[in-house]
Every structure is written in structure tokens, then in C-alpha cells.
Amino acid sequence: MVSKVAAEHKTYEEAMNGINKTLETMGLDYLDMMIIHSPQPWVKVNQSEDRYVEGNRAAWKALEDAYKAGKLKAIGISNFQIGDIESLLETAEIKPMVNQILLHISNTPLELVEYCQKNGIAVEAYSPIAHGEILNQPQIKEMADKYGVSVPQLCIRYTLQLGAISLPKTGNPAHMKTNADVDFEISAEDMEVLKHFKKIESYGANSGFPVYGGRL
Ligand SMILES: NC(=O)c1ccc[n+]([C@@H]2O[C@H](COP(=O)([O-])OP(=O)(O)OC[C@H]3O[C@@H](n4cnc5c(N)ncnc54)[C@H](OP(=O)(O)O)[C@@H]3O)[C@@H](O)[C@H]2O)c1
């Protein structure tokens, strides 16, 4: 079971209360993992230059203490950029184990992925199918056809070959089954094409969400 410290919780007390409340609501003694949802509160994403360095350090301290107390088996961050991680590492006692980031064909923050991997922080790819929007890209469909797979399979395999943990979402059991069947290899040449694939123009009806707004 995984949960998040709310993006708005930027003091030790707020974060610790959130952790305890989550455990209480779920009726659990521990969670497998908790991560700070965003370096900035959602209302500030795309609106402010403030990266909440002290607030994130305080929230991280709460996660570290909960980890040491056995309430959390792993602790991490989400949507953190390189500068956010560097600021956190300056005072952290425990290194984040995971950074969960927006990572899919047409949105590959290579520098961030490599930075996390070099620093022993596992990268989790959220929205690996671009929240469904990548299904509308004819060139990606063409490449998927070449490998005899579906576009979601190509997308998921891509994130795995980047060394990430892929977090596809589906409400369809048939999709869940085929999404797990990704035992094929994308060539090095095609990986390069996919890494630099043009940005999709929009996430459709979901473009208004901060995570799809361009700065996370
Ligand atoms: N940390 C963060 O800030 C953050 C932000 C956003 C999301 N996330 C997490 O990332 C996970 C994935 O997010 P997402 O919803 O954006 O995911 P996604 O996996 O990129 O896209 C999901 C969409 O793809 C469709 N899909 C999946 N498999 C398919 C298939 N085989 N064929 C056709 N369509 C398929 C789904 O429809 P069907 O249901 O019809 O299959 C759904 O519309 C979520 O669990 C979420 O919690 C984290």
C-alpha cells in the first residue's frame, strides 16, 4: 500500500499528522511507501518560483522519522526536479528511495532520469501512456505495429528500458493483462527516436491539472 504526503503539507507537524491520519484511516500499522507528492503546493505549480526548500526538508524529516519508527517501509518523493533533490540531500539523513515523475514517450526528462539513477534513487514513471493521449500519435502506432505490439505495450516497454518502474493505469482487465506482456526488445535506434519524440500538444481534457501543465 502506497500513499502520499499532500503537496500542501510543508511543515513537520502537517506531514507527520498526514502520515498518522493515513495509517489510522486505512487501519494499518505500516504502509509500504509514502512519497512527497510535489515540491510545490498544487496552487503554486506553474505560478511561483518558490521551490519550498525548507518546507520539503521539514516534510522529509517527518518521513524519515516515520520510516525509522517502522510506520513506512520506504520513503520517496514525486515530481522533484534535480535542484529540489539537491536541496533535500543537503540536510537529509536518509536518501529518497524513489522519485515518481511524469515520464512517457514525448516527455522524457533524460537528465533527471540519469541524475536519479546515478544517485541511487529509483525512477517511477507515472502516466507512461501519456494519460491515454499517446494513442493518437500515428508514428508511435507505426512503430508499435513494427514490433507486433500495442501502443500501450510499446510505451510501457519504453519506460522499462529507460530503467524506470512503470506505473500504467487501467480500469479494463483485458488491458491490464496485455499491459503486463512486454517481453520484447525495442532497438537502441528506436529508443533514441522515442527519447526525442516531439511533445504531444495537449493532454486533452486533463491539460488543466498541474501535473500536465509543463513544469513538473
Ligand atoms: N505522482 C503524481 O503526481 C501522479 C500524477 C498523475 C498520475 N499518477 C499515477 O500514475 C498512474 C497512471 O496515471 P495515468 O492515469 O495518467 O496513466 P496512463 O497509464 O498513462 O494512462 C491511463 C489511460 O490509458 C488507458 N489505457 C491503459 N492501458 C490501455 C490499453 N492497453 N489499451 C488502451 N488504453 C489503455 C486507460 O484507459 P482504460 O482504463 O480504458 O484502459 C487510461 O485512459 C496512476 O496510478 C496515478 O496515481 C501520479
mmCIF file of C-alpha atoms and ligand atoms in Angstrom:
data_model
loop_
_atom_site.group_PDB
_atom_site.id
_atom_site.type_symbol
_atom_site.label_atom_id
_atom_site.label_comp_id
_atom_site.label_asym_id
_atom_site.label_seq_id
_atom_site.Cartn_x
_atom_site.Cartn_y
_atom_site.Cartn_z
ATOM 1 C CA MET A 1 0.000 0.000 0.000
ATOM 2 C CA VAL A 2 1.457 3.341 -1.090
ATOM 3 C CA SER A 3 0.281 6.865 -0.241
ATOM 4 C CA LYS A 4 1.482 10.445 -0.485
ATOM 5 C CA VAL A 5 2.268 13.350 1.803
ATOM 6 C CA ALA A 6 -0.017 16.073 0.432
ATOM 7 C CA ALA A 7 1.734 18.677 -1.702
ATOM 8 C CA GLU A 8 0.353 21.335 0.666
ATOM 9 C CA HIS A 9 1.970 19.837 3.790
ATOM 10 C CA LYS A 10 5.227 21.735 4.174
ATOM 11 C CA THR A 11 5.809 21.617 7.941
ATOM 12 C CA TYR A 12 6.960 18.686 10.077
ATOM 13 C CA GLU A 13 3.682 18.656 12.002
ATOM 14 C CA GLU A 14 1.450 18.735 8.915
ATOM 15 C CA ALA A 15 3.384 15.933 7.262
ATOM 16 C CA MET A 16 3.524 13.754 10.402
ATOM 17 C CA ASN A 17 -0.198 14.289 11.090
ATOM 18 C CA GLY A 18 -0.899 13.316 7.465
ATOM 19 C CA ILE A 19 1.137 10.122 7.798
ATOM 20 C CA ASN A 20 -0.596 9.151 11.064
ATOM 21 C CA LYS A 21 -4.045 10.024 9.701
ATOM 22 C CA THR A 22 -3.438 7.878 6.601
ATOM 23 C CA LEU A 23 -2.430 4.890 8.741
ATOM 24 C CA GLU A 24 -5.432 5.412 11.008
ATOM 25 C CA THR A 25 -7.907 5.776 8.109
ATOM 26 C CA MET A 26 -6.568 2.639 6.474
ATOM 27 C CA GLY A 27 -6.432 0.724 9.746
ATOM 28 C CA LEU A 28 -2.807 -0.253 9.142
ATOM 29 C CA ASP A 29 0.331 -0.376 11.294
ATOM 30 C CA TYR A 30 2.547 0.481 8.359
ATOM 31 C CA LEU A 31 2.496 1.442 4.669
ATOM 32 C CA ASP A 32 4.835 0.053 2.028
ATOM 33 C CA MET A 33 5.769 3.533 0.905
ATOM 34 C CA MET A 34 4.928 7.199 1.244
ATOM 35 C CA ILE A 35 6.207 9.969 -1.029
ATOM 36 C CA ILE A 36 6.023 13.774 -1.005
ATOM 37 C CA HIS A 37 3.523 14.432 -3.810
ATOM 38 C CA SER A 38 5.104 17.602 -5.163
ATOM 39 C CA PRO A 39 7.885 20.028 -4.179
ATOM 40 C CA GLN A 40 5.402 22.882 -4.517
ATOM 41 C CA PRO A 41 1.808 23.038 -3.193
ATOM 42 C CA TRP A 42 -0.517 22.444 -6.163
ATOM 43 C CA VAL A 43 -1.803 26.032 -6.242
ATOM 44 C CA LYS A 44 1.782 27.245 -6.725
ATOM 45 C CA VAL A 45 2.736 24.884 -9.561
ATOM 46 C CA ASN A 46 3.306 26.921 -12.739
ATOM 47 C CA GLN A 47 2.567 30.058 -10.661
ATOM 48 C CA SER A 48 5.613 30.575 -8.422
ATOM 49 C CA GLU A 49 9.396 30.247 -8.486
ATOM 50 C CA ASP A 50 9.435 29.262 -4.783
ATOM 51 C CA ARG A 51 10.640 25.634 -4.531
ATOM 52 C CA TYR A 52 9.744 25.313 -0.818
ATOM 53 C CA VAL A 53 13.225 24.109 0.156
ATOM 54 C CA GLU A 54 12.663 24.394 3.928
ATOM 55 C CA GLY A 55 9.127 23.007 3.707
ATOM 56 C CA ASN A 56 10.304 19.949 1.807
ATOM 57 C CA ARG A 57 13.144 19.394 4.266
ATOM 58 C CA ALA A 58 10.616 19.524 7.127
ATOM 59 C CA ALA A 59 8.206 17.122 5.399
ATOM 60 C CA TRP A 60 11.142 14.837 4.606
ATOM 61 C CA LYS A 61 12.187 14.784 8.286
ATOM 62 C CA ALA A 62 8.677 13.565 9.141
ATOM 63 C CA LEU A 63 9.003 10.790 6.552
ATOM 64 C CA GLU A 64 12.437 9.841 7.911
ATOM 65 C CA ASP A 65 11.084 9.632 11.469
ATOM 66 C CA ALA A 66 8.087 7.555 10.373
ATOM 67 C CA TYR A 67 10.457 5.276 8.446
ATOM 68 C CA LYS A 68 12.700 4.844 11.492
ATOM 69 C CA ALA A 69 9.624 4.092 13.610
ATOM 70 C CA GLY A 70 8.657 1.291 11.183
ATOM 71 C CA LYS A 71 5.472 3.081 10.042
ATOM 72 C CA LEU A 72 6.760 3.272 6.468
ATOM 73 C CA LYS A 73 8.856 0.621 4.713
ATOM 74 C CA ALA A 74 10.121 3.003 2.032
ATOM 75 C CA ILE A 75 10.079 6.783 1.582
ATOM 76 C CA GLY A 76 10.386 8.901 -1.516
ATOM 77 C CA ILE A 77 9.451 11.981 -3.485
ATOM 78 C CA SER A 78 7.415 12.820 -6.562
ATOM 79 C CA ASN A 79 7.734 15.493 -9.226
ATOM 80 C CA PHE A 80 11.076 16.639 -7.765
ATOM 81 C CA GLN A 81 13.492 18.252 -10.211
ATOM 82 C CA ILE A 82 17.301 17.988 -9.869
ATOM 83 C CA GLY A 83 17.576 21.237 -7.882
ATOM 84 C CA ASP A 84 14.809 20.125 -5.498
ATOM 85 C CA ILE A 85 16.614 16.844 -4.849
ATOM 86 C CA GLU A 86 19.970 18.540 -4.330
ATOM 87 C CA SER A 87 18.427 20.882 -1.758
ATOM 88 C CA LEU A 88 16.842 17.937 0.049
ATOM 89 C CA LEU A 89 20.060 15.896 0.044
ATOM 90 C CA GLU A 90 21.946 18.731 1.767
ATOM 91 C CA THR A 91 20.112 18.008 5.032
ATOM 92 C CA ALA A 92 18.592 14.544 4.533
ATOM 93 C CA GLU A 93 19.726 11.738 6.788
ATOM 94 C CA ILE A 94 18.120 9.122 4.524
ATOM 95 C CA LYS A 95 18.233 9.449 0.744
ATOM 96 C CA PRO A 96 14.876 9.316 -1.089
ATOM 97 C CA MET A 97 14.388 5.779 -2.382
ATOM 98 C CA VAL A 98 12.102 6.756 -5.242
ATOM 99 C CA ASN A 99 11.253 9.775 -7.404
ATOM 100 C CA GLN A 100 7.869 9.344 -9.122
ATOM 101 C CA ILE A 101 7.830 11.537 -12.228
ATOM 102 C CA LEU A 102 5.879 12.212 -15.422
ATOM 103 C CA LEU A 103 7.755 10.015 -17.890
ATOM 104 C CA HIS A 104 6.455 8.792 -21.214
ATOM 105 C CA ILE A 105 7.235 8.853 -24.934
ATOM 106 C CA SER A 106 7.167 12.595 -25.838
ATOM 107 C CA ASN A 107 8.047 13.627 -22.280
ATOM 108 C CA THR A 108 11.410 12.149 -21.356
ATOM 109 C CA PRO A 109 13.365 14.278 -18.856
ATOM 110 C CA LEU A 110 16.582 12.351 -19.552
ATOM 111 C CA GLU A 111 18.840 14.471 -17.376
ATOM 112 C CA LEU A 112 16.560 13.978 -14.359
ATOM 113 C CA VAL A 113 16.233 10.228 -15.001
ATOM 114 C CA GLU A 114 20.018 9.856 -15.237
ATOM 115 C CA TYR A 115 20.603 12.047 -12.181
ATOM 116 C CA CYS A 116 18.238 9.919 -10.066
ATOM 117 C CA GLN A 117 19.739 6.681 -11.311
ATOM 118 C CA LYS A 118 23.323 7.877 -10.676
ATOM 119 C CA ASN A 119 22.294 8.821 -7.135
ATOM 120 C CA GLY A 120 20.612 5.508 -6.369
ATOM 121 C CA ILE A 121 17.058 6.922 -6.465
ATOM 122 C CA ALA A 122 14.663 4.588 -8.308
ATOM 123 C CA VAL A 123 12.648 6.343 -11.014
ATOM 124 C CA GLU A 124 8.938 5.574 -11.189
ATOM 125 C CA ALA A 125 7.237 6.567 -14.461
ATOM 126 C CA TYR A 126 3.705 7.841 -13.905
ATOM 127 C CA SER A 127 1.348 8.304 -16.862
ATOM 128 C CA PRO A 128 3.565 6.059 -19.047
ATOM 129 C CA ILE A 129 0.788 6.054 -21.677
ATOM 130 C CA ALA A 130 0.613 9.862 -21.518
ATOM 131 C CA HIS A 131 -2.738 9.575 -19.742
ATOM 132 C CA GLY A 132 -4.037 7.920 -22.945
ATOM 133 C CA GLU A 133 -3.050 10.800 -25.277
ATOM 134 C CA ILE A 134 -0.201 8.886 -26.964
ATOM 135 C CA LEU A 135 -2.801 6.566 -28.508
ATOM 136 C CA ASN A 136 -3.476 9.371 -31.036
ATOM 137 C CA GLN A 137 0.069 9.508 -32.480
ATOM 138 C CA PRO A 138 0.303 7.765 -35.894
ATOM 139 C CA GLN A 139 4.142 7.445 -35.829
ATOM 140 C CA ILE A 140 4.006 5.679 -32.477
ATOM 141 C CA LYS A 141 1.286 3.349 -33.789
ATOM 142 C CA GLU A 142 3.518 2.613 -36.790
ATOM 143 C CA MET A 143 6.437 1.678 -34.536
ATOM 144 C CA ALA A 144 4.211 -0.469 -32.310
ATOM 145 C CA ASP A 145 2.958 -2.305 -35.414
ATOM 146 C CA LYS A 146 6.559 -2.971 -36.460
ATOM 147 C CA TYR A 147 7.135 -4.829 -33.165
ATOM 148 C CA GLY A 148 3.715 -6.515 -33.348
ATOM 149 C CA VAL A 149 2.612 -4.908 -30.060
ATOM 150 C CA SER A 150 0.002 -2.347 -28.963
ATOM 151 C CA VAL A 151 0.859 1.317 -28.385
ATOM 152 C CA PRO A 152 0.463 0.892 -24.585
ATOM 153 C CA GLN A 153 2.836 -2.092 -24.692
ATOM 154 C CA LEU A 154 5.415 -0.036 -26.602
ATOM 155 C CA CYS A 155 5.000 2.813 -24.099
ATOM 156 C CA ILE A 156 5.403 0.584 -21.056
ATOM 157 C CA ARG A 157 8.380 -1.275 -22.526
ATOM 158 C CA TYR A 158 9.992 2.097 -23.317
ATOM 159 C CA THR A 159 9.882 3.212 -19.685
ATOM 160 C CA LEU A 160 11.234 -0.151 -18.526
ATOM 161 C CA GLN A 161 14.154 0.085 -20.981
ATOM 162 C CA LEU A 162 14.932 3.531 -19.535
ATOM 163 C CA GLY A 163 15.454 1.673 -16.262
ATOM 164 C CA ALA A 164 12.263 3.027 -14.678
ATOM 165 C CA ILE A 165 9.454 1.312 -12.803
ATOM 166 C CA SER A 166 6.348 1.746 -14.946
ATOM 167 C CA LEU A 167 3.008 2.729 -13.370
ATOM 168 C CA PRO A 168 0.355 2.287 -16.091
ATOM 169 C CA LYS A 169 -3.262 2.635 -15.041
ATOM 170 C CA THR A 170 -6.300 0.864 -16.449
ATOM 171 C CA GLY A 171 -9.814 0.047 -15.396
ATOM 172 C CA ASN A 172 -10.001 -2.703 -18.023
ATOM 173 C CA PRO A 173 -8.886 -6.238 -17.036
ATOM 174 C CA ALA A 174 -8.035 -7.133 -20.675
ATOM 175 C CA HIS A 175 -5.769 -4.062 -20.903
ATOM 176 C CA MET A 176 -4.158 -4.971 -17.583
ATOM 177 C CA LYS A 177 -3.259 -8.394 -18.959
ATOM 178 C CA THR A 178 -1.746 -7.155 -22.238
ATOM 179 C CA ASN A 179 -0.001 -4.243 -20.469
ATOM 180 C CA ALA A 180 1.926 -6.794 -18.396
ATOM 181 C CA ASP A 181 3.005 -8.708 -21.513
ATOM 182 C CA VAL A 182 6.011 -6.641 -22.567
ATOM 183 C CA ASP A 183 8.670 -9.266 -23.129
ATOM 184 C CA PHE A 184 10.158 -7.781 -26.300
ATOM 185 C CA GLU A 185 13.096 -5.501 -27.019
ATOM 186 C CA ILE A 186 12.961 -2.004 -28.532
ATOM 187 C CA SER A 187 16.140 -1.496 -30.589
ATOM 188 C CA ALA A 188 18.712 1.086 -29.455
ATOM 189 C CA GLU A 189 17.984 3.080 -32.604
ATOM 190 C CA ASP A 190 14.231 3.191 -31.935
ATOM 191 C CA MET A 191 14.862 4.065 -28.267
ATOM 192 C CA GLU A 192 16.711 7.175 -29.477
ATOM 193 C CA VAL A 193 13.776 8.108 -31.711
ATOM 194 C CA LEU A 194 11.360 7.660 -28.802
ATOM 195 C CA LYS A 195 13.532 9.609 -26.346
ATOM 196 C CA HIS A 196 13.375 12.623 -28.620
ATOM 197 C CA PHE A 197 9.812 12.208 -29.889
ATOM 198 C CA LYS A 198 8.037 15.558 -30.239
ATOM 199 C CA LYS A 199 5.988 16.852 -27.319
ATOM 200 C CA ILE A 200 2.326 15.999 -27.573
ATOM 201 C CA GLU A 201 0.425 19.231 -27.927
ATOM 202 C CA SER A 202 -2.008 18.648 -25.089
ATOM 203 C CA TYR A 203 -3.344 16.165 -22.573
ATOM 204 C CA GLY A 204 -6.858 16.912 -23.785
ATOM 205 C CA ALA A 205 -9.458 17.477 -21.075
ATOM 206 C CA ASN A 206 -6.778 16.822 -18.439
ATOM 207 C CA SER A 207 -4.422 19.619 -19.544
ATOM 208 C CA GLY A 208 -5.610 21.824 -16.682
ATOM 209 C CA PHE A 209 -4.129 19.548 -13.995
ATOM 210 C CA PRO A 210 -0.855 20.901 -12.575
ATOM 211 C CA VAL A 211 0.997 17.652 -13.373
ATOM 212 C CA TYR A 212 0.265 18.120 -17.086
ATOM 213 C CA GLY A 213 0.910 21.860 -17.043
ATOM 214 C CA GLY A 214 4.533 21.679 -18.158
ATOM 215 C CA ARG A 215 6.735 22.415 -15.140
ATOM 216 C CA LEU A 216 6.755 19.200 -13.168
HETATM 217 N N1 LIG B 1 2.750 11.414 -8.673
HETATM 218 C C1 LIG B 1 1.918 12.133 -9.389
HETATM 219 O O1 LIG B 1 1.884 13.369 -9.295
HETATM 220 C C2 LIG B 1 0.980 11.451 -10.351
HETATM 221 C C3 LIG B 1 0.283 12.215 -11.304
HETATM 222 C C4 LIG B 1 -0.559 11.554 -12.232
HETATM 223 C C5 LIG B 1 -0.705 10.172 -12.160
HETATM 224 N N2 LIG B 1 -0.010 9.470 -11.201
HETATM 225 C C6 LIG B 1 -0.162 7.993 -11.080
HETATM 226 O O2 LIG B 1 0.227 7.358 -12.266
HETATM 227 C C7 LIG B 1 -0.658 6.281 -12.566
HETATM 228 C C8 LIG B 1 -1.041 6.324 -14.014
HETATM 229 O O3 LIG B 1 -1.608 7.550 -14.386
HETATM 230 P P1 LIG B 1 -2.457 7.805 -15.724
HETATM 231 O O4 LIG B 1 -3.897 7.584 -15.494
HETATM 232 O O5 LIG B 1 -2.084 9.134 -16.250
HETATM 233 O O6 LIG B 1 -1.896 6.642 -16.619
HETATM 234 P P2 LIG B 1 -1.589 6.118 -18.037
HETATM 235 O O7 LIG B 1 -1.275 4.705 -17.772
HETATM 236 O O8 LIG B 1 -0.588 6.963 -18.760
HETATM 237 O O9 LIG B 1 -2.966 6.278 -18.852
HETATM 238 C C9 LIG B 1 -4.148 5.663 -18.465
HETATM 239 C C10 LIG B 1 -5.078 5.699 -19.667
HETATM 240 O O10 LIG B 1 -4.600 4.787 -20.657
HETATM 241 C C11 LIG B 1 -5.640 3.872 -20.995
HETATM 242 N N3 LIG B 1 -5.055 2.546 -21.232
HETATM 243 C C12 LIG B 1 -4.283 1.829 -20.395
HETATM 244 N N4 LIG B 1 -3.961 0.637 -20.971
HETATM 245 C C13 LIG B 1 -4.555 0.623 -22.187
HETATM 246 C C14 LIG B 1 -4.600 -0.328 -23.241
HETATM 247 N N5 LIG B 1 -3.955 -1.492 -23.168
HETATM 248 N N6 LIG B 1 -5.319 -0.020 -24.354
HETATM 249 C C15 LIG B 1 -5.976 1.166 -24.451
HETATM 250 N N7 LIG B 1 -5.975 2.099 -23.488
HETATM 251 C C16 LIG B 1 -5.269 1.839 -22.363
HETATM 252 C C17 LIG B 1 -6.565 3.839 -19.802
HETATM 253 O O11 LIG B 1 -7.879 3.509 -20.218
HETATM 254 P P3 LIG B 1 -8.590 2.107 -19.758
HETATM 255 O O12 LIG B 1 -8.892 2.255 -18.308
HETATM 256 O O13 LIG B 1 -9.778 2.032 -20.631
HETATM 257 O O14 LIG B 1 -7.620 1.004 -20.023
HETATM 258 C C18 LIG B 1 -6.486 5.270 -19.311
HETATM 259 O O15 LIG B 1 -7.364 6.101 -20.059
HETATM 260 C C19 LIG B 1 -1.860 6.430 -11.659
HETATM 261 O O16 LIG B 1 -1.902 5.289 -10.832
HETATM 262 C C20 LIG B 1 -1.630 7.682 -10.867
HETATM 263 O O17 LIG B 1 -1.873 7.515 -9.483
HETATM 264 C C21 LIG B 1 0.833 10.072 -10.319
#
